[in-house]
PDB file of C-alpha atoms in Angstrom:
ATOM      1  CA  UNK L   1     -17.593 -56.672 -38.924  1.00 90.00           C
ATOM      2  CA  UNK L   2     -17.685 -58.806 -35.855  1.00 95.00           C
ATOM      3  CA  UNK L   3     -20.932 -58.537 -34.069  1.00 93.00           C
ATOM      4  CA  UNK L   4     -19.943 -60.892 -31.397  1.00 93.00           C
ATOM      5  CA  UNK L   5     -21.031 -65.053 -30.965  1.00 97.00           C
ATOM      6  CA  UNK L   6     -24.006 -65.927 -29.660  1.00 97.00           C
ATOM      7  CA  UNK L   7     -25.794 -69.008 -27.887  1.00 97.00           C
ATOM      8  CA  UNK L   8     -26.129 -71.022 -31.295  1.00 98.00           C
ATOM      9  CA  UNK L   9     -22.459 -70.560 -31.586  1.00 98.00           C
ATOM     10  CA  UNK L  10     -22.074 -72.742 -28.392  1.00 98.00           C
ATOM     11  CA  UNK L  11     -24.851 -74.841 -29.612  1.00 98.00           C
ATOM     12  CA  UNK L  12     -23.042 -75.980 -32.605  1.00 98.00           C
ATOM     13  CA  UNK L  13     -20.053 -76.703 -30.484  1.00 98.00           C
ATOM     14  CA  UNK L  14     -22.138 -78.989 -28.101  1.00 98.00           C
ATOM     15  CA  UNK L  15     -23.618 -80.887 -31.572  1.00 98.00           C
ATOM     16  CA  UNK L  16     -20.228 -81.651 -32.934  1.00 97.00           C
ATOM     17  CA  UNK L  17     -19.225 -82.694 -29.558  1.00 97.00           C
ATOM     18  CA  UNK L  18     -21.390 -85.636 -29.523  1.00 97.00           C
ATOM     19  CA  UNK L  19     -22.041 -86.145 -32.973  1.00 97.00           C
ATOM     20  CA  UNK L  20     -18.755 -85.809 -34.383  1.00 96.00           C
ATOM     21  CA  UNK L  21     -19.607 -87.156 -37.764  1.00 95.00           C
ATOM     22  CA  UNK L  22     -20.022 -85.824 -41.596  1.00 95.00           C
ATOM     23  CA  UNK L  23     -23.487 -86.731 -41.782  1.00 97.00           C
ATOM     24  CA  UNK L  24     -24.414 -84.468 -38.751  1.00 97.00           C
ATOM     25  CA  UNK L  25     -22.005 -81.747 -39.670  1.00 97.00           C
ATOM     26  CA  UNK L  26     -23.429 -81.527 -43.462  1.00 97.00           C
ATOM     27  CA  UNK L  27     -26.453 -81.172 -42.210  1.00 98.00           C
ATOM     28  CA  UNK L  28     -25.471 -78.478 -39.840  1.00 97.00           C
ATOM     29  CA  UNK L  29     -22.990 -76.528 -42.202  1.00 97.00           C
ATOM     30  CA  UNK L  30     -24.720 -73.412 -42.673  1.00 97.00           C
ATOM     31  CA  UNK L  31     -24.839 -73.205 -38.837  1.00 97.00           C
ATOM     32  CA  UNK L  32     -21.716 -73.495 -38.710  1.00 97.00           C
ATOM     33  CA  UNK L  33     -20.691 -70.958 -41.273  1.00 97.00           C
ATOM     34  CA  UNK L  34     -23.020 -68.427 -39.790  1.00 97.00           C
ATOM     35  CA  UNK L  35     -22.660 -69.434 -36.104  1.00 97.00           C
ATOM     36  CA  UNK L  36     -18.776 -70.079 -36.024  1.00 97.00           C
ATOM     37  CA  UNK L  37     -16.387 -69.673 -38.870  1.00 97.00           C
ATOM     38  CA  UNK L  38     -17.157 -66.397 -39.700  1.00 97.00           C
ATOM     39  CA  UNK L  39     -17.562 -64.760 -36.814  1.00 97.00           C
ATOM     40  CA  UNK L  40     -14.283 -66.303 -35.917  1.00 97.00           C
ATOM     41  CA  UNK L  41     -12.830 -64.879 -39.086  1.00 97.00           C
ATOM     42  CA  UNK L  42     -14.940 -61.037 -38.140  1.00 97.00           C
ATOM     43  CA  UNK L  43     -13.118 -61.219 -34.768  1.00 97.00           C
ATOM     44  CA  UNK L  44      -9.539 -62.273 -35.561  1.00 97.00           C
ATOM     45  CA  UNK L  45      -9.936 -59.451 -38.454  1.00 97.00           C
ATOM     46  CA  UNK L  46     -11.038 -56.589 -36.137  1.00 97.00           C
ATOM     47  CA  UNK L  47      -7.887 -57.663 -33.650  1.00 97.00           C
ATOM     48  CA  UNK L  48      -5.530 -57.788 -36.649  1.00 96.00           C
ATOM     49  CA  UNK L  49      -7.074 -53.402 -37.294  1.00 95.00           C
ATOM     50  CA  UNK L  50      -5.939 -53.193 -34.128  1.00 95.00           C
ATOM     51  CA  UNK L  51      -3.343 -54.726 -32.745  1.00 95.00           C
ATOM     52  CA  UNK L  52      -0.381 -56.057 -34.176  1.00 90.00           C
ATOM     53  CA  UNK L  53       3.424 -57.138 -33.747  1.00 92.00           C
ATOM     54  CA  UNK L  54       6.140 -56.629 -36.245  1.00 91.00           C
ATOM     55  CA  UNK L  55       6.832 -60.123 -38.369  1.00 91.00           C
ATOM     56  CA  UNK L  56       3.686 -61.828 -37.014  1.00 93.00           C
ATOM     57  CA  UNK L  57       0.035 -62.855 -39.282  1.00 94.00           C
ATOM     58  CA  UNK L  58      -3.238 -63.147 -37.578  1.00 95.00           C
ATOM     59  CA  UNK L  59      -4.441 -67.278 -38.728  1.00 93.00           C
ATOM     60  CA  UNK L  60      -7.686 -68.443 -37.946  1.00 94.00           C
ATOM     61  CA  UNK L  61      -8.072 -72.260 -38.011  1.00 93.00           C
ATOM     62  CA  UNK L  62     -10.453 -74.487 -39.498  1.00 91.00           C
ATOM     63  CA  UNK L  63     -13.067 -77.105 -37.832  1.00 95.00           C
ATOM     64  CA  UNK L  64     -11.475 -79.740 -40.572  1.00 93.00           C
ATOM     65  CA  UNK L  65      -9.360 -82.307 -39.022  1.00 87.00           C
ATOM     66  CA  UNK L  66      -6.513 -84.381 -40.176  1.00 80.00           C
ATOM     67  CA  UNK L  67      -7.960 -88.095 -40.650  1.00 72.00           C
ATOM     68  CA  UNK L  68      -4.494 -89.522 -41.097  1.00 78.00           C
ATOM     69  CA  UNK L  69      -3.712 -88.406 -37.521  1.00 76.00           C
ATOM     70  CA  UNK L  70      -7.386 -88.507 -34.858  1.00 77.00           C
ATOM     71  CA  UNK L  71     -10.198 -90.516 -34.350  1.00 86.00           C
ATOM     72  CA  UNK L  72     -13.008 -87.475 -35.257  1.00 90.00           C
ATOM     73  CA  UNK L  73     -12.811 -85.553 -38.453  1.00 94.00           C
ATOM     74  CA  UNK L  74     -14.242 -82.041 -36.851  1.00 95.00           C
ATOM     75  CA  UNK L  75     -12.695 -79.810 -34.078  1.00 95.00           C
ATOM     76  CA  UNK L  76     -14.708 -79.213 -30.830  1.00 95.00           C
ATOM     77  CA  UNK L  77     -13.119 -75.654 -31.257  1.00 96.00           C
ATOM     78  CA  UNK L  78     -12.107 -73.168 -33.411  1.00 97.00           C
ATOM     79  CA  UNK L  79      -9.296 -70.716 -32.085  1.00 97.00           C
ATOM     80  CA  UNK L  80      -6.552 -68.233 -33.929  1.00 96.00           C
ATOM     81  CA  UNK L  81      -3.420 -67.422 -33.322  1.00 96.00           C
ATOM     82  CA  UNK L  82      -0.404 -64.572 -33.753  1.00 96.00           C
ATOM     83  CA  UNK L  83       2.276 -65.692 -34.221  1.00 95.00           C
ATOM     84  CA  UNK L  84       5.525 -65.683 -36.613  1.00 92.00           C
ATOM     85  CA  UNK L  85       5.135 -67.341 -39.708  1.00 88.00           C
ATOM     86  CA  UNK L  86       6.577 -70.610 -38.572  1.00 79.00           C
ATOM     87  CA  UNK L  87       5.877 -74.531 -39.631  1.00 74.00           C
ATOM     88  CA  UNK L  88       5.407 -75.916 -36.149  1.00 80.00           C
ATOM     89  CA  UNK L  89       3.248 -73.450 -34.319  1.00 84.00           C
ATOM     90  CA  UNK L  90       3.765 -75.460 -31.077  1.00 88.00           C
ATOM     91  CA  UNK L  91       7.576 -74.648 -30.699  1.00 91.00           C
ATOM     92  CA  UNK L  92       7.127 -70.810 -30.869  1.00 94.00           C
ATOM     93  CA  UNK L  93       5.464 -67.834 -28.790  1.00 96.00           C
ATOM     94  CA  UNK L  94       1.936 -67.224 -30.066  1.00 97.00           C
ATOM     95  CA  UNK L  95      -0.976 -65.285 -28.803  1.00 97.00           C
ATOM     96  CA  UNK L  96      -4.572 -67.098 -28.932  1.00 98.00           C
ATOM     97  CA  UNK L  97      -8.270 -66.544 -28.548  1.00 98.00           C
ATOM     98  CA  UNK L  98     -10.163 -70.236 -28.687  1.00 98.00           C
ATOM     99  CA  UNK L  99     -13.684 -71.079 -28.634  1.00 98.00           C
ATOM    100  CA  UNK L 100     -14.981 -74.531 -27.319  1.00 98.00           C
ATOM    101  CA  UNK L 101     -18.585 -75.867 -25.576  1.00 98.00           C
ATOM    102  CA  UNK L 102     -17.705 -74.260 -21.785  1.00 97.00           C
ATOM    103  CA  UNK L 103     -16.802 -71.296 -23.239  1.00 97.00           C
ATOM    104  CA  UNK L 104     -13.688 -69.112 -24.385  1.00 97.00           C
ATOM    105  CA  UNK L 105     -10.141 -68.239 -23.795  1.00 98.00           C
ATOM    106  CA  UNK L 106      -7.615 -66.335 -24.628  1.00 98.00           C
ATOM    107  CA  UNK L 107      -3.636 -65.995 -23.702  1.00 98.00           C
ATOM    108  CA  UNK L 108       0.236 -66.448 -23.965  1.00 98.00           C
ATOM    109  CA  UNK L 109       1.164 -69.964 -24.912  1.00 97.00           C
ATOM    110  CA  UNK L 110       4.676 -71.567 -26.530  1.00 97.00           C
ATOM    111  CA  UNK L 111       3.452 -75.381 -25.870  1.00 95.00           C
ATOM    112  CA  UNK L 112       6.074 -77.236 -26.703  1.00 96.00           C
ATOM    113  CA  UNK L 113       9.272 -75.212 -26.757  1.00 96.00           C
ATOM    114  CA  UNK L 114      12.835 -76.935 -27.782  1.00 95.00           C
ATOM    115  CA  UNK L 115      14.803 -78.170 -24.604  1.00 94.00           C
ATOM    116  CA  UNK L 116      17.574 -75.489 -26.016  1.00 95.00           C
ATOM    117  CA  UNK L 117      15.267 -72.460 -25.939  1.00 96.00           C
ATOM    118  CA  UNK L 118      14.306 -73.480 -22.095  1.00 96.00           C
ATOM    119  CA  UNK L 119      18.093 -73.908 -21.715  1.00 96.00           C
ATOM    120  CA  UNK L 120      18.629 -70.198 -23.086  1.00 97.00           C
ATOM    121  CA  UNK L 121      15.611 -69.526 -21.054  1.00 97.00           C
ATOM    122  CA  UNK L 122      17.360 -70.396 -17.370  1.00 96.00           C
ATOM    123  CA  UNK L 123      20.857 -68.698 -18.603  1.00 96.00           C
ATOM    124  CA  UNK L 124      19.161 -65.639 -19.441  1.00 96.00           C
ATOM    125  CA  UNK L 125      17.787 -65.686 -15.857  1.00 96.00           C
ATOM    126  CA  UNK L 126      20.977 -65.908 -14.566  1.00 95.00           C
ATOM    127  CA  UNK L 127      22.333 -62.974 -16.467  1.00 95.00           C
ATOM    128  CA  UNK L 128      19.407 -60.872 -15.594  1.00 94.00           C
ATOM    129  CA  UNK L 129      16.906 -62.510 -12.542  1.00 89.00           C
ATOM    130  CA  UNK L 130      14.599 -59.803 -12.370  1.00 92.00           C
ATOM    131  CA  UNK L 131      14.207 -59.848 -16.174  1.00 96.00           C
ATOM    132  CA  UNK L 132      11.337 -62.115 -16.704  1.00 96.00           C
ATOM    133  CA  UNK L 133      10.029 -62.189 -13.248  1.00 95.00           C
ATOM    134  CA  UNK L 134       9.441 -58.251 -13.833  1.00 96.00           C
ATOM    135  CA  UNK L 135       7.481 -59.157 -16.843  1.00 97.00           C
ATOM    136  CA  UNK L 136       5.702 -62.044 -14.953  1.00 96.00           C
ATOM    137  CA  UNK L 137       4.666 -60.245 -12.073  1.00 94.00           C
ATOM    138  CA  UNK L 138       3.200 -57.522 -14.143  1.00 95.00           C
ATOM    139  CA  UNK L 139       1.221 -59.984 -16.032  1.00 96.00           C
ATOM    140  CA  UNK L 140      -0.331 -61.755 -13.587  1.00 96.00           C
ATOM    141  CA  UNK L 141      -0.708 -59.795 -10.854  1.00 92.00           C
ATOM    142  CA  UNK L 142      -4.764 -59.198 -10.553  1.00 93.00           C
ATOM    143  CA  UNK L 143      -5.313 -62.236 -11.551  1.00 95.00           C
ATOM    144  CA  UNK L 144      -6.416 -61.839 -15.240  1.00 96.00           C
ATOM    145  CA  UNK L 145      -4.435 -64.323 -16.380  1.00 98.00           C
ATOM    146  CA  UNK L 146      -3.862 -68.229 -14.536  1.00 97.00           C
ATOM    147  CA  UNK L 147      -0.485 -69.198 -14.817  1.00 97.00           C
ATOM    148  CA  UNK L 148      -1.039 -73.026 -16.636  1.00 98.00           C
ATOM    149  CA  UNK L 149       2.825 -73.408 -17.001  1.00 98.00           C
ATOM    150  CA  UNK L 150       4.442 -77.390 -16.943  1.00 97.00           C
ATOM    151  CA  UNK L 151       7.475 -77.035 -14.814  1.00 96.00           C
ATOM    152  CA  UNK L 152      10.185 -79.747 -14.574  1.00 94.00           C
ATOM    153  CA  UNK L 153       9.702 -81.875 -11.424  1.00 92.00           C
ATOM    154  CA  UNK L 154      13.572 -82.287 -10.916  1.00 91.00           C
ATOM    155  CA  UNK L 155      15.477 -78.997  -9.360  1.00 90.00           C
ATOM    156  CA  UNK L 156      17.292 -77.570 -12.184  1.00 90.00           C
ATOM    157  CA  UNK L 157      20.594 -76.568 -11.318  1.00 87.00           C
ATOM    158  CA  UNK L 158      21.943 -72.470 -10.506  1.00 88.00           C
ATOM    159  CA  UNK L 159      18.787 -71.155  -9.685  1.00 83.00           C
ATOM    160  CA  UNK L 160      17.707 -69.790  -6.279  1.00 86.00           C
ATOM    161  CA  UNK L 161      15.189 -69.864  -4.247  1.00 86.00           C
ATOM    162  CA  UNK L 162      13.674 -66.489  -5.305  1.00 87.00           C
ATOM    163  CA  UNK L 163      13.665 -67.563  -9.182  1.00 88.00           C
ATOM    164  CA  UNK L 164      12.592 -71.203  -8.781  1.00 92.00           C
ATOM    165  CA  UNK L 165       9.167 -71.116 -10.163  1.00 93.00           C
ATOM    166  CA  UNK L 166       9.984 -69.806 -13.421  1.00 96.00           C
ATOM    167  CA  UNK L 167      13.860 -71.372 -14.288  1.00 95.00           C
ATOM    168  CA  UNK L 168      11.548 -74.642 -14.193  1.00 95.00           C
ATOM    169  CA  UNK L 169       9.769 -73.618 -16.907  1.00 96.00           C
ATOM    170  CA  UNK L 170       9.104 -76.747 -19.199  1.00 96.00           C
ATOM    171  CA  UNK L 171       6.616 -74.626 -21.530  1.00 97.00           C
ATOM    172  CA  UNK L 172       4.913 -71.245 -20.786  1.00 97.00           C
ATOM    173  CA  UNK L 173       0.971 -71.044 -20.915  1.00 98.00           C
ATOM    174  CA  UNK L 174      -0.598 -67.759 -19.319  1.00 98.00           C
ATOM    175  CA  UNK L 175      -4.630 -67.875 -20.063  1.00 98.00           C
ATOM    176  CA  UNK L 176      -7.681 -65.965 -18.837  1.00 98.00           C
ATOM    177  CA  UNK L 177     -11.254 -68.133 -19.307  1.00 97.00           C
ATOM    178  CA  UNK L 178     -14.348 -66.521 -20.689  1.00 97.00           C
ATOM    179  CA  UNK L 179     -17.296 -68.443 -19.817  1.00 95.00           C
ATOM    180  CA  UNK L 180     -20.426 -68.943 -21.706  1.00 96.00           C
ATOM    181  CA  UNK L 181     -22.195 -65.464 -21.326  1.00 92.00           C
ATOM    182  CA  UNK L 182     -22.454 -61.850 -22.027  1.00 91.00           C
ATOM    183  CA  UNK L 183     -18.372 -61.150 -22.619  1.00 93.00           C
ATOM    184  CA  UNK L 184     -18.370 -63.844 -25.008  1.00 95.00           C
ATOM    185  CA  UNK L 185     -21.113 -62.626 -27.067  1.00 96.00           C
ATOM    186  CA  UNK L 186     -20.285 -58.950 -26.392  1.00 96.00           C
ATOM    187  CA  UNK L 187     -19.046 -57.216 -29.972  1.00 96.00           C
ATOM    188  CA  UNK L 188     -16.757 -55.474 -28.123  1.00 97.00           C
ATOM    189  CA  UNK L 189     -14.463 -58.725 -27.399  1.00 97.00           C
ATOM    190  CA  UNK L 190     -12.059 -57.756 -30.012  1.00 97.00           C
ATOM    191  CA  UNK L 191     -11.292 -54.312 -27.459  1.00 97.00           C
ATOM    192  CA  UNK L 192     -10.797 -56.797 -24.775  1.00 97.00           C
ATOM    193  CA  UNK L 193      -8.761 -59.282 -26.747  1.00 98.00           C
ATOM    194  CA  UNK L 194      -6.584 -56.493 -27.306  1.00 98.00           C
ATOM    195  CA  UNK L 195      -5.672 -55.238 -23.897  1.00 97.00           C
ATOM    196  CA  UNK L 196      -4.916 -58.587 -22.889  1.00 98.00           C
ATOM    197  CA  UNK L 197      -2.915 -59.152 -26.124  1.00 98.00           C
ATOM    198  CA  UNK L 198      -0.886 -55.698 -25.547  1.00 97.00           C
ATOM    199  CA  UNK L 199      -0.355 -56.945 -21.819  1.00 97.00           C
ATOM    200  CA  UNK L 200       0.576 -60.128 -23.094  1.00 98.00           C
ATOM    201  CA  UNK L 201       3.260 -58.822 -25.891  1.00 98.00           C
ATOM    202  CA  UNK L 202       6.258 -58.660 -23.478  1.00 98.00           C
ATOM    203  CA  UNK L 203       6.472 -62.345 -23.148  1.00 98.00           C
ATOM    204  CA  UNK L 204       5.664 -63.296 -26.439  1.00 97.00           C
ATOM    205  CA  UNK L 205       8.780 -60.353 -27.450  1.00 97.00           C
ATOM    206  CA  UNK L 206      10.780 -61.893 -24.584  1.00 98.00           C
ATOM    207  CA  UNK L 207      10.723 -65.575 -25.855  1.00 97.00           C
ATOM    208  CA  UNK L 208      10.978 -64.325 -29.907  1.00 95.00           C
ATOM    209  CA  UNK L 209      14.165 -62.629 -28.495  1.00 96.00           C
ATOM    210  CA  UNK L 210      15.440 -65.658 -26.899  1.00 96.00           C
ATOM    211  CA  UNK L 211      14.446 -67.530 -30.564  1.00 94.00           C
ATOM    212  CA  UNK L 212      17.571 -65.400 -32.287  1.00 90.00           C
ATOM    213  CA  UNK L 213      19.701 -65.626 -29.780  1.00 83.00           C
TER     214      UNK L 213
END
């Protein structure tokens, strides 16, 4: 049962921050455990009861990092994701809920889509130009979620004026911030992670349908 993170949660994240080494972290394990892995594990659990999307899994990461490939051996974070079972995570529509030092967040993010599934992206615009704007605007219109979207800097060609901001799309990245403080440590964030996640489903659908296409 997730009973929500707490200020040693953020504490931990601070210590591994600036003592990113094994000897600090095996002497700080069990706060870790306690503190951060399995509340992370509690929370993406109780939003898996709750809310799901057909052909997706709920995966929680670890604090482990690859040696072979960064200069620290823990994450500063801890985060999980929905997505489709897929090898590179970064290429396909996934929703997230991360934990770091200043605090949490939570969103809509393909990172690093293929060029072609942009491409298919802007024709699919063309064929139907209120299609995605409709589901943008609905999004993001209190201002829950910041759009952090990389456009192109160079005009892409066929769109108008009205549909500029998103046929630039490079990637799509829609997140809301939870600072350090009572929502974070509320046990009801798995209620909120779900609204935003159901609000959130008609992009991640949108690009998966774009994926087959």
């Amino acid at each position: 049962m997730f009973e929500g993170f707490s200020p040693a949660t953020i504490d931990f994240l601070w210590g591994i921050r600036f003592n990113n080494n094994r000897e600090w972290f095996q002497a700080h394990k069990a706060e870790y455990e306690q503190h951060l892995y399995r509340p992370m594990l509690a929370l993406a659990e109780a939003v898996k009861s709750r809310f799901s999307l057909e052909g997706t899994i709920v995966k929680p990461s670890r604090i482990y990092r690859d040696v072979r490939y960064a200069s620290t051996p823990y994450k500063e974070w801890l985060w999980f994701v929905i997505r489709e079972d897929q090898q590179f995570w970064s290429e396909h529509p996934s929703l997230y809920f991360q934990i770091e030092p200043e605090g949490g967040s939570l969103g809509f993010i393909i990172y690093s889509p293929p060029a072609h599934l942009m491409e298919t992206h802007r024709k699919r615009m063309l064929e139907k130009p209120d299609e995605f704007r409709a589901i943008a605007e609905k999004a993001l219109r209190d201002g829950q979620f910041t759009d952090r979207s990389i456009r192109y800097k160079r005009i892409k060609e066929g769109g108008t004026p009205e549909m500029q901001s998103w046929y630039q799309l490079k990637n799509c990245f829609w997140e809301e911030q939870l600072p350090v403080g009572d929502a974070l440590f509320d046990p009801e964030l798995p209620e909120h992670l779900v609204r935003a996640f159901t609000r959130l489903a008609p992009v991640f659908e949108y690009f998966r349908t774009l994926e087959q296409m």
